[in-house]
Amino acid sequence: MKSFQVLFLLLLTAAASEGQSFHIGRCPQPSVQEDFNVTKYMGTWYEIERLPAMFQKGKCAQATYSLLPDGTVSVHNEEILSNGKINSIEGVATVKNTSQPAILGVSFFKGVPDAPYWVLSTDHQSYALVYSCSDYLRLFHVDFAWILARTRELSQDIVSQLHDKLTAAGVNVNRLIVTNQTSCKGLDQ
């Protein structure tokens, strides 16, 4: 039992030190976009706001999605680090259940289980709200959320509506970080 307590304390400390959104209890189960169309979702999305994530350190974060011949989705994430270098990663997303196509799993490393990628809301043309949550030991969870847009800016009215959806899902919107989308030379298409 003592080793379990030490492990739990180490995990808690690691998550807190990186600013992760760490919570006691299991993941919430928010509703997802009912009429989600994965084909319409393809293309580039710019990050407007996000919950803290230890794997995101830069500015100008964006994701580009492309449909692959086997029906999976190529994921290409990019950001500019403080030293001016472009940091990028490639992954693959898969629709988990065709009756709920807004629930995807994404993997960036072979042999590592997919991370949840739930599209809670989108109009496919201008905004998207994405949520991810993973349970650990049925005792705590770590969650992530992203407000995305097809352009590097999104109206405050839409951002407020998406905040309301996150709040209804049990997410603390006061922890959201606004992504710097200025001076993105090198990523601009």
XYZ file of N, CA, C and O in Angstrom:
756
model
N 0.824 -1.193 0.000
C 0.000 0.000 0.000
C 0.869 1.259 0.000
O 0.548 2.220 -0.644
N 1.974 1.201 0.726
C 2.860 2.367 0.792
C 3.438 2.693 -0.584
O 3.524 3.856 -0.961
N 3.809 1.674 -1.371
C 4.343 1.927 -2.705
C 3.276 2.558 -3.607
O 3.591 3.404 -4.437
N 2.020 2.154 -3.436
C 0.928 2.762 -4.199
C 0.799 4.242 -3.852
O 0.637 5.083 -4.731
N 0.900 4.576 -2.574
C 0.798 5.974 -2.146
C 1.945 6.802 -2.713
O 1.760 7.933 -3.135
N 3.148 6.225 -2.713
C 4.307 6.927 -3.267
C 4.112 7.158 -4.769
O 4.346 8.259 -5.277
N 3.665 6.119 -5.492
C 3.406 6.249 -6.928
C 2.359 7.324 -7.189
O 2.528 8.176 -8.060
N 1.286 7.297 -6.418
C 0.213 8.282 -6.579
C 0.749 9.694 -6.347
O 0.471 10.609 -7.118
N 1.551 9.878 -5.301
C 2.125 11.184 -4.994
C 3.063 11.646 -6.112
O 3.047 12.814 -6.499
N 3.867 10.745 -6.644
C 4.763 11.096 -7.752
C 3.982 11.521 -8.997
O 4.330 12.500 -9.652
N 2.934 10.769 -9.320
C 2.101 11.130 -10.476
C 1.434 12.481 -10.274
O 1.384 13.306 -11.184
N 0.920 12.706 -9.082
C 0.285 13.984 -8.771
C 1.272 15.130 -8.907
O 0.985 16.150 -9.510
N 2.474 14.958 -8.369
C 3.508 15.991 -8.435
C 3.920 16.266 -9.881
O 4.048 17.425 -10.288
N 4.111 15.212 -10.660
C 4.503 15.379 -12.066
C 3.432 16.128 -12.841
O 3.724 17.047 -13.605
N 2.193 15.741 -12.654
C 1.100 16.394 -13.373
C 0.973 17.853 -12.958
O 0.827 18.744 -13.792
N 1.058 18.127 -11.669
C 0.920 19.492 -11.177
C 2.073 20.369 -11.640
O 1.886 21.530 -11.989
N 3.292 19.811 -11.672
C 4.448 20.614 -12.062
C 4.390 21.020 -13.528
O 4.962 22.022 -13.919
N 3.740 20.253 -14.337
C 3.628 20.577 -15.757
C 2.359 21.373 -16.061
O 2.061 21.652 -17.207
N 1.578 21.696 -15.031
C 0.368 22.476 -15.244
C -0.770 21.680 -15.844
O -1.741 22.243 -16.320
N -0.656 20.362 -15.832
C -1.721 19.528 -16.381
C -3.019 19.749 -15.619
O -3.013 20.161 -14.469
N -4.114 19.441 -16.251
C -5.421 19.509 -15.613
C -5.689 18.155 -14.974
O -6.215 17.243 -15.600
N -5.290 18.039 -13.735
C -5.346 16.801 -12.972
C -6.532 16.872 -12.014
O -6.728 17.885 -11.348
N -7.340 15.805 -11.945
C -8.547 15.823 -11.117
C -8.755 14.475 -10.435
O -8.494 13.428 -11.046
N -9.271 14.511 -9.232
C -9.650 13.293 -8.523
C -10.940 12.773 -9.163
O -11.802 13.539 -9.569
N -11.066 11.470 -9.256
C -12.270 10.868 -9.827
C -12.087 10.524 -11.295
O -11.041 10.760 -11.889
N -13.150 9.975 -11.860
C -13.113 9.514 -13.245
C -13.459 10.644 -14.218
O -14.022 11.653 -13.837
N -13.143 10.412 -15.488
C -13.424 11.397 -16.545
C -14.920 11.674 -16.663
O -15.732 10.750 -16.578
N -15.263 12.942 -16.939
C -16.656 13.226 -17.294
C -16.955 12.634 -18.673
O -16.032 12.297 -19.421
N -18.196 12.496 -19.003
C -18.615 11.937 -20.294
C -19.491 12.946 -21.035
O -20.702 12.769 -21.144
N -18.900 14.032 -21.545
C -19.703 15.044 -22.227
C -20.283 14.513 -23.539
O -19.759 13.560 -24.128
N -21.369 15.127 -23.970
C -21.947 14.739 -25.261
C -21.060 15.277 -26.381
O -20.379 16.288 -26.227
N -21.082 14.574 -27.503
C -20.263 14.957 -28.650
C -21.171 15.470 -29.774
O -22.392 15.327 -29.726
N -20.546 16.039 -30.783
C -21.261 16.570 -31.945
C -22.050 15.450 -32.621
O -21.466 14.437 -33.030
N -23.344 15.612 -32.739
C -24.187 14.550 -33.307
C -24.020 14.366 -34.808
O -24.009 13.264 -35.300
N -23.902 15.449 -35.542
C -23.830 15.358 -37.005
C -22.396 15.528 -37.508
O -22.155 16.081 -38.571
N -21.437 15.023 -36.738
C -20.039 15.189 -37.108
C -19.733 14.458 -38.410
O -20.126 13.315 -38.610
N -18.987 15.158 -39.283
C -18.602 14.601 -40.575
C -17.075 14.683 -40.669
O -16.521 15.768 -40.833
N -16.430 13.538 -40.556
C -14.970 13.527 -40.519
C -14.360 14.107 -41.792
O -13.328 14.790 -41.738
N -15.001 13.916 -42.932
C -14.467 14.457 -44.191
C -14.485 15.982 -44.177
O -13.516 16.627 -44.592
N -15.569 16.587 -43.680
C -15.651 18.048 -43.603
C -14.673 18.628 -42.585
O -14.336 19.808 -42.639
N -14.234 17.811 -41.644
C -13.320 18.247 -40.595
C -11.874 18.344 -41.094
O -11.034 18.991 -40.471
N -11.571 17.714 -42.218
C -10.205 17.705 -42.740
C -9.731 19.125 -43.040
O -10.524 20.019 -43.295
N -8.421 19.292 -43.026
C -7.816 20.588 -43.296
C -7.072 21.096 -42.069
O -6.806 20.358 -41.125
N -6.739 22.378 -42.079
C -5.953 22.979 -41.001
C -6.856 23.681 -39.997
O -7.787 24.390 -40.370
N -6.542 23.452 -38.718
C -7.211 24.097 -37.597
C -6.141 24.786 -36.746
O -5.091 24.207 -36.477
N -6.437 26.018 -36.334
C -5.517 26.787 -35.505
C -6.012 26.781 -34.060
O -7.202 26.954 -33.811
N -5.092 26.599 -33.143
C -5.445 26.568 -31.731
C -5.680 27.992 -31.225
O -4.804 28.843 -31.333
N -6.850 28.215 -30.639
C -7.204 29.522 -30.080
C -6.968 29.524 -28.573
O -6.376 30.454 -28.027
N -7.437 28.479 -27.897
C -7.232 28.313 -26.458
C -7.066 26.825 -26.178
O -7.519 25.984 -26.957
N -6.441 26.521 -25.012
C -6.270 25.128 -24.614
C -6.097 25.037 -23.110
O -5.701 26.009 -22.458
N -6.381 23.863 -22.583
C -5.979 23.565 -21.218
C -4.480 23.294 -21.238
O -3.933 22.876 -22.267
N -3.795 23.519 -20.116
C -2.349 23.270 -20.083
C -2.019 21.838 -20.516
O -2.731 20.900 -20.172
N -0.951 21.723 -21.286
C -0.499 20.414 -21.766
C 1.021 20.410 -21.769
O 1.637 21.261 -22.408
N 1.614 19.439 -21.077
C 3.073 19.417 -20.966
C 3.759 19.232 -22.309
O 4.915 19.576 -22.463
N 3.048 18.706 -23.296
C 3.645 18.472 -24.601
C 3.503 19.674 -25.534
O 3.965 19.623 -26.661
N 2.891 20.760 -25.077
C 2.771 21.967 -25.893
C 3.495 23.099 -25.194
O 3.136 23.491 -24.090
N 4.527 23.630 -25.843
C 5.363 24.664 -25.233
C 5.461 25.937 -26.070
O 5.993 26.927 -25.602
N 4.984 25.903 -27.300
C 5.229 27.020 -28.199
C 4.020 27.874 -28.490
O 3.015 27.851 -27.783
N 4.133 28.632 -29.570
C 3.050 29.496 -30.042
C 2.668 29.049 -31.442
O 3.286 28.158 -32.030
N 1.631 29.646 -31.977
C 1.189 29.395 -33.353
C 0.806 27.926 -33.576
O 0.974 27.392 -34.680
N 0.286 27.280 -32.541
C -0.063 25.861 -32.655
C -1.170 25.655 -33.688
O -2.136 26.407 -33.747
N -0.973 24.624 -34.495
C -1.967 24.286 -35.518
C -1.916 22.794 -35.788
O -0.915 22.131 -35.527
N -3.033 22.287 -36.282
C -3.131 20.865 -36.624
C -3.717 20.751 -38.017
O -4.668 21.462 -38.361
N -3.145 19.866 -38.810
C -3.658 19.609 -40.152
C -4.063 18.150 -40.234
O -3.273 17.260 -39.903
N -5.308 17.929 -40.666
C -5.880 16.589 -40.753
C -6.114 16.241 -42.215
O -6.611 17.061 -42.982
N -5.754 15.005 -42.579
C -5.933 14.519 -43.952
C -6.491 13.105 -43.896
O -5.972 12.260 -43.149
N -7.501 12.844 -44.714
C -8.095 11.510 -44.770
C -7.163 10.568 -45.526
O -6.683 10.883 -46.616
N -6.885 9.418 -44.932
C -6.026 8.414 -45.553
C -6.884 7.375 -46.282
O -8.071 7.217 -45.971
N -6.315 6.667 -47.261
C -7.089 5.695 -48.048
C -7.799 4.626 -47.208
O -8.865 4.147 -47.588
N -7.237 4.279 -46.055
C -7.861 3.243 -45.223
C -8.955 3.786 -44.302
O -9.497 3.056 -43.474
N -9.275 5.086 -44.423
C -10.328 5.686 -43.615
C -9.842 6.306 -42.321
O -10.616 6.966 -41.623
N -8.568 6.102 -41.984
C -8.017 6.766 -40.806
C -7.628 8.191 -41.187
O -7.710 8.579 -42.360
N -7.201 8.963 -40.197
C -6.893 10.373 -40.414
C -5.439 10.650 -40.050
O -5.007 10.332 -38.936
N -4.702 11.218 -40.984
C -3.349 11.678 -40.707
C -3.442 12.966 -39.889
O -4.219 13.861 -40.215
N -2.650 13.053 -38.817
C -2.629 14.228 -37.943
C -1.214 14.808 -37.977
O -0.240 14.093 -37.727
N -1.121 16.084 -38.302
C 0.177 16.766 -38.317
C 0.046 18.018 -37.446
O -0.621 18.977 -37.825
N 0.672 17.986 -36.260
C 0.637 19.113 -35.329
C 1.952 19.877 -35.414
O 3.021 19.262 -35.469
N 1.834 21.211 -35.381
C 3.016 22.067 -35.446
C 2.867 23.233 -34.487
O 1.761 23.690 -34.221
N 4.019 23.728 -34.015
C 4.079 24.939 -33.202
C 5.472 25.537 -33.366
O 6.401 24.857 -33.811
N 5.597 26.813 -33.004
C 6.902 27.478 -33.031
C 7.378 27.609 -31.588
O 6.685 28.182 -30.746
N 8.564 27.074 -31.318
C 9.137 27.145 -29.979
C 9.769 28.516 -29.734
O 9.981 29.292 -30.670
N 10.099 28.801 -28.485
C 10.647 30.115 -28.122
C 11.974 30.411 -28.822
O 12.322 31.569 -29.018
N 12.709 29.370 -29.240
C 13.967 29.587 -29.953
C 13.757 29.780 -31.461
O 14.710 29.874 -32.223
N 12.480 29.803 -31.890
C 12.157 30.027 -33.301
C 12.057 28.767 -34.131
O 11.661 28.818 -35.299
N 12.419 27.635 -33.572
C 12.347 26.374 -34.315
C 10.920 25.853 -34.355
O 10.139 26.049 -33.428
N 10.607 25.166 -35.455
C 9.292 24.544 -35.600
C 9.338 23.150 -34.980
O 10.225 22.354 -35.292
N 8.421 22.902 -34.083
C 8.267 21.607 -33.436
C 7.030 20.947 -34.054
O 5.972 21.569 -34.121
N 7.179 19.722 -34.530
C 6.027 19.055 -35.145
C 6.007 17.581 -34.769
O 7.020 17.016 -34.359
N 4.833 16.997 -34.913
C 4.651 15.574 -34.642
C 3.560 15.044 -35.565
O 2.625 15.767 -35.911
N 3.734 13.795 -35.990
C 2.765 13.129 -36.872
C 2.052 12.027 -36.097
O 2.675 11.330 -35.296
N 0.774 11.879 -36.368
C 0.012 10.816 -35.735
C -1.093 10.328 -36.644
O -1.233 10.786 -37.784
N -1.880 9.411 -36.110
C -3.023 8.870 -36.849
C -4.216 8.824 -35.915
O -4.101 8.383 -34.763
N -5.343 9.295 -36.406
C -6.593 9.249 -35.646
C -7.538 8.249 -36.301
O -7.525 8.071 -37.521
N -8.345 7.603 -35.469
C -9.278 6.587 -35.932
C -10.632 6.826 -35.290
O -10.708 7.042 -34.074
N -11.681 6.778 -36.093
C -13.043 6.836 -35.553
C -13.251 5.536 -34.792
O -13.042 4.449 -35.331
N -13.673 5.636 -33.543
C -13.806 4.463 -32.687
C -15.085 3.676 -32.929
O -15.131 2.473 -32.733
N -16.139 4.386 -33.337
C -17.443 3.750 -33.544
C -18.164 4.544 -34.631
O -18.437 5.726 -34.426
N -18.462 3.929 -35.737
C -19.062 4.664 -36.863
C -20.411 5.286 -36.514
O -20.824 6.231 -37.159
N -21.075 4.798 -35.472
C -22.342 5.413 -35.077
C -22.113 6.697 -34.277
O -23.033 7.485 -34.087
N -20.866 6.920 -33.812
C -20.487 8.157 -33.126
C -19.145 8.630 -33.690
O -18.108 8.534 -33.023
N -19.145 9.148 -34.913
C -17.877 9.505 -35.566
C -17.117 10.659 -34.904
O -15.946 10.873 -35.211
N -17.752 11.387 -33.971
C -17.062 12.480 -33.287
C -16.169 11.981 -32.163
O -15.448 12.751 -31.544
N -16.209 10.671 -31.903
C -15.330 10.071 -30.903
C -14.212 9.345 -31.636
O -14.422 8.311 -32.257
N -13.028 9.944 -31.551
C -11.861 9.378 -32.210
C -10.805 9.039 -31.173
O -10.862 9.500 -30.026
N -9.845 8.241 -31.583
C -8.649 7.989 -30.796
C -7.472 8.415 -31.643
O -7.466 8.200 -32.848
N -6.483 9.045 -31.026
C -5.311 9.496 -31.770
C -4.058 8.924 -31.133
O -3.949 8.833 -29.914
N -3.142 8.508 -31.991
C -1.884 7.935 -31.525
C -0.721 8.613 -32.240
O -0.760 8.788 -33.457
N 0.288 8.979 -31.452
C 1.487 9.590 -32.012
C 2.697 8.679 -31.917
O 3.744 8.977 -32.467
N 2.547 7.560 -31.198
C 3.660 6.641 -31.011
C 3.163 5.209 -31.125
O 2.170 4.846 -30.492
N 3.859 4.398 -31.908
C 3.485 2.979 -32.050
C 3.608 2.282 -30.701
O 4.529 2.529 -29.939
N 2.642 1.419 -30.436
C 2.669 0.659 -29.194
C 2.083 1.370 -27.994
O 1.958 0.791 -26.921
N 1.731 2.642 -28.156
C 1.118 3.406 -27.071
C -0.381 3.482 -27.357
O -0.784 3.758 -28.492
N -1.220 3.237 -26.359
C -2.670 3.284 -26.596
C -3.112 4.648 -27.131
O -2.514 5.682 -26.822
N -4.175 4.628 -27.922
C -4.751 5.866 -28.449
C -5.203 6.771 -27.313
O -5.700 6.300 -26.288
N -5.062 8.069 -27.526
C -5.622 9.059 -26.604
C -6.997 9.459 -27.135
O -7.195 9.549 -28.351
N -7.945 9.698 -26.261
C -9.272 10.124 -26.720
C -9.201 11.483 -27.430
O -8.422 12.361 -27.034
N -10.000 11.638 -28.456
C -10.134 12.900 -29.196
C -11.623 13.024 -29.503
O -12.108 12.403 -30.439
N -12.321 13.767 -28.654
C -13.774 13.904 -28.782
C -14.115 15.291 -29.300
O -13.752 16.295 -28.679
N -14.793 15.347 -30.431
C -15.247 16.626 -30.970
C -16.601 16.921 -30.323
O -17.611 16.297 -30.639
N -16.582 17.877 -29.390
C -17.808 18.220 -28.667
C -18.713 19.127 -29.477
O -19.935 19.047 -29.371
N -18.090 19.985 -30.283
C -18.883 20.934 -31.065
C -18.055 21.441 -32.244
O -16.864 21.715 -32.093
N -18.698 21.552 -33.388
C -18.049 22.146 -34.559
C -19.107 22.509 -35.589
O -20.168 21.885 -35.654
N -18.804 23.518 -36.380
C -19.627 23.797 -37.564
C -18.869 23.368 -38.820
O -19.322 23.628 -39.922
N -17.720 22.752 -38.642
C -16.822 22.250 -39.688
C -16.172 23.365 -40.507
O -15.233 23.093 -41.237
N -16.663 24.578 -40.415
C -16.185 25.673 -41.264
C -15.388 26.734 -40.525
O -14.528 27.375 -41.108
N -15.697 26.960 -39.235
C -15.024 28.058 -38.546
C -14.507 27.698 -37.159
O -13.483 28.223 -36.742
N -15.178 26.815 -36.410
C -14.740 26.508 -35.052
C -14.889 25.026 -34.741
O -15.685 24.322 -35.366
N -14.118 24.587 -33.755
C -14.257 23.227 -33.221
C -13.852 23.261 -31.753
O -12.953 24.007 -31.344
N -14.529 22.438 -30.968
C -14.220 22.267 -29.560
C -13.883 20.794 -29.344
O -14.714 19.925 -29.624
N -12.671 20.525 -28.895
C -12.181 19.153 -28.745
C -11.840 18.899 -27.279
O -11.268 19.764 -26.604
N -12.186 17.710 -26.815
C -11.931 17.321 -25.426
C -11.273 15.951 -25.397
O -11.602 15.078 -26.203
N -10.350 15.784 -24.473
C -9.673 14.508 -24.279
C -9.509 14.278 -22.793
O -9.136 15.191 -22.055
N -9.789 13.068 -22.343
C -9.652 12.762 -20.931
C -9.258 11.305 -20.778
O -9.797 10.432 -21.462
N -8.314 11.058 -19.886
C -7.866 9.697 -19.608
C -7.916 9.439 -18.108
O -7.428 10.252 -17.311
N -8.522 8.299 -17.740
C -8.598 7.857 -16.350
C -7.325 7.099 -15.992
O -6.778 6.366 -16.813
N -6.886 7.244 -14.749
C -5.737 6.516 -14.235
C -6.107 5.841 -12.923
O -6.522 6.517 -11.970
N -6.000 4.533 -12.925
C -6.249 3.729 -11.735
C -7.657 3.916 -11.160
O -7.889 3.650 -9.991
N -8.562 4.433 -11.967
C -9.939 4.715 -11.534
C -10.001 5.678 -10.357
O -11.007 5.783 -9.683
N -8.887 6.366 -10.119
C -8.819 7.293 -8.987
C -8.724 8.751 -9.414
O -9.187 9.637 -8.712
N -8.079 8.999 -10.545
C -7.940 10.368 -11.009
C -7.910 10.394 -12.529
O -7.786 9.351 -13.169
N -8.042 11.588 -13.074
C -7.986 11.740 -14.526
C -7.237 13.015 -14.893
O -7.112 13.929 -14.096
N -6.729 13.004 -16.105
C -6.065 14.162 -16.700
C -6.846 14.495 -17.963
O -7.131 13.614 -18.773
N -7.209 15.780 -18.093
C -7.957 16.148 -19.291
C -7.292 17.289 -20.045
O -6.446 18.003 -19.532
N -7.674 17.382 -21.299
C -7.180 18.392 -22.222
C -8.385 18.924 -22.992
O -9.350 18.191 -23.214
N -8.314 20.168 -23.384
C -9.369 20.747 -24.222
C -8.720 21.760 -25.154
O -7.740 22.423 -24.786
N -9.279 21.844 -26.337
C -8.783 22.784 -27.333
C -9.958 23.485 -28.001
O -10.917 22.835 -28.412
N -9.852 24.788 -28.114
C -10.761 25.565 -28.960
C -9.966 25.856 -30.224
O -8.869 26.425 -30.167
N -10.508 25.411 -31.345
C -9.823 25.517 -32.634
C -10.624 26.377 -33.592
O -11.849 26.506 -33.455
N -9.935 26.936 -34.581
C -10.595 27.746 -35.609
C -9.896 27.529 -36.946
O -8.742 27.118 -37.001
N -10.616 27.813 -38.010
C -10.033 27.702 -39.357
C -9.098 28.865 -39.666
O -8.336 28.808 -40.632
N -9.161 29.918 -38.858
C -8.263 31.067 -38.995
C -7.555 31.261 -37.649
O -7.930 30.639 -36.652
N -6.568 32.118 -37.616
C -5.803 32.332 -36.386
C -6.553 33.166 -35.349
O -6.052 33.411 -34.249
N -7.760 33.598 -35.667
C -8.593 34.360 -34.731
C -9.995 33.781 -34.741
O -10.442 33.214 -35.741
N -10.692 33.951 -33.614
C -12.071 33.492 -33.492
C -12.824 34.541 -32.683
O -12.278 35.065 -31.694
N -14.046 34.852 -33.086
C -14.805 35.890 -32.394
C -15.025 35.524 -30.930
O -15.175 34.346 -30.580
N -15.035 36.546 -30.085
C -15.229 36.323 -28.652
C -16.602 35.716 -28.374
O -16.748 34.952 -27.427
N -17.606 36.020 -29.206
C -18.936 35.424 -29.019
C -18.871 33.902 -29.130
O -19.441 33.184 -28.306
N -18.181 33.409 -30.147
C -18.067 31.956 -30.329
C -17.221 31.353 -29.212
O -17.579 30.307 -28.649
N -16.122 32.007 -28.842
C -15.283 31.515 -27.748
C -16.116 31.400 -26.468
O -16.047 30.390 -25.755
N -16.940 32.398 -26.186
C -17.797 32.369 -24.992
C -18.785 31.204 -25.043
O -19.018 30.537 -24.030
N -19.367 30.965 -26.210
C -20.293 29.829 -26.350
C -19.575 28.503 -26.097
O -20.121 27.599 -25.449
N -18.347 28.393 -26.573
C -17.575 27.170 -26.371
C -17.148 27.027 -24.911
O -17.123 25.917 -24.376
N -16.860 28.148 -24.250
C -16.585 28.116 -22.808
C -17.789 27.557 -22.068
O -17.638 26.740 -21.140
N -18.988 27.996 -22.464
C -20.213 27.508 -21.814
C -20.358 25.994 -21.980
O -20.749 25.293 -21.043
N -20.025 25.479 -23.167
C -20.109 24.025 -23.393
C -19.104 23.282 -22.525
O -19.413 22.222 -21.978
N -17.907 23.822 -22.399
C -16.902 23.183 -21.546
C -17.335 23.212 -20.080
O -17.190 22.214 -19.364
N -17.870 24.337 -19.645
C -18.347 24.452 -18.267
C -19.441 23.422 -18.001
O -19.427 22.743 -16.966
N -20.371 23.281 -18.936
C -21.444 22.294 -18.789
C -20.895 20.873 -18.718
O -21.495 20.000 -18.084
N -19.733 20.652 -19.335
C -19.096 19.331 -19.314
C -18.265 19.123 -18.046
O -17.671 18.067 -17.858
N -18.193 20.145 -17.206
C -17.434 20.024 -15.964
C -15.985 20.463 -16.065
O -15.180 20.163 -15.184
N -15.642 21.173 -17.126
C -14.266 21.645 -17.316
C -14.134 23.062 -16.765
O -14.973 23.922 -17.038
N -13.076 23.307 -16.009
C -12.810 24.623 -15.446
C -12.194 25.515 -16.520
O -11.004 25.401 -16.822
N -12.990 26.397 -17.100
C -12.506 27.245 -18.199
C -11.520 28.314 -17.727
O -10.819 28.912 -18.552
N -11.432 28.530 -16.429
C -10.462 29.501 -15.917
C -9.026 29.018 -16.110
O -8.097 29.801 -16.016
N -8.860 27.741 -16.385
C -7.514 27.192 -16.627
C -7.107 27.265 -18.102
O -5.972 26.946 -18.451
N -8.022 27.675 -18.976
C -7.684 27.768 -20.397
C -6.602 28.815 -20.629
O -6.593 29.872 -20.011
N -5.711 28.503 -21.546
C -4.617 29.392 -21.934
C -4.900 29.877 -23.351
O -5.193 29.076 -24.242
N -4.793 31.179 -23.562
C -4.947 31.735 -24.907
C -3.654 31.486 -25.670
O -2.555 31.764 -25.176
N -3.777 30.930 -26.870
C -2.611 30.625 -27.694
C -2.194 31.849 -28.491
O -3.024 32.482 -29.138
N -0.916 32.180 -28.438
C -0.375 33.284 -29.220
C -0.341 32.846 -30.680
O 0.364 31.910 -31.041
N -1.113 33.526 -31.510
C -1.167 33.222 -32.936
C -0.624 34.383 -33.775
O -1.061 34.608 -34.898
N 0.333 35.135 -33.196
C 0.948 36.245 -33.937
C 2.390 35.889 -34.317
O 3.022 35.065 -33.664
N 2.868 36.530 -35.353
C 4.239 36.304 -35.842
C 4.498 34.820 -36.069
O 5.455 34.251 -35.526
N 3.671 34.236 -36.896
C 3.745 32.800 -37.147
C 4.478 32.470 -38.444
O 4.203 31.462 -39.094
N 5.427 33.318 -38.806
C 6.196 33.106 -40.032
C 6.847 31.738 -39.993
O 7.418 31.335 -38.983
N 6.765 31.023 -41.069
C 7.299 29.681 -41.149
C 6.184 28.648 -41.128
O 6.329 27.558 -41.647
N 5.049 28.993 -40.496
C 3.896 28.114 -40.481
C 2.780 28.630 -41.382
O 1.886 27.879 -41.740
N 2.811 29.923 -41.699
C 1.780 30.488 -42.561
C 1.884 29.874 -43.931
O 2.970 29.708 -44.492
N 0.727 29.522 -44.465
C 0.697 28.865 -45.779
C 0.585 29.852 -46.897
O 0.088 30.895 -46.833
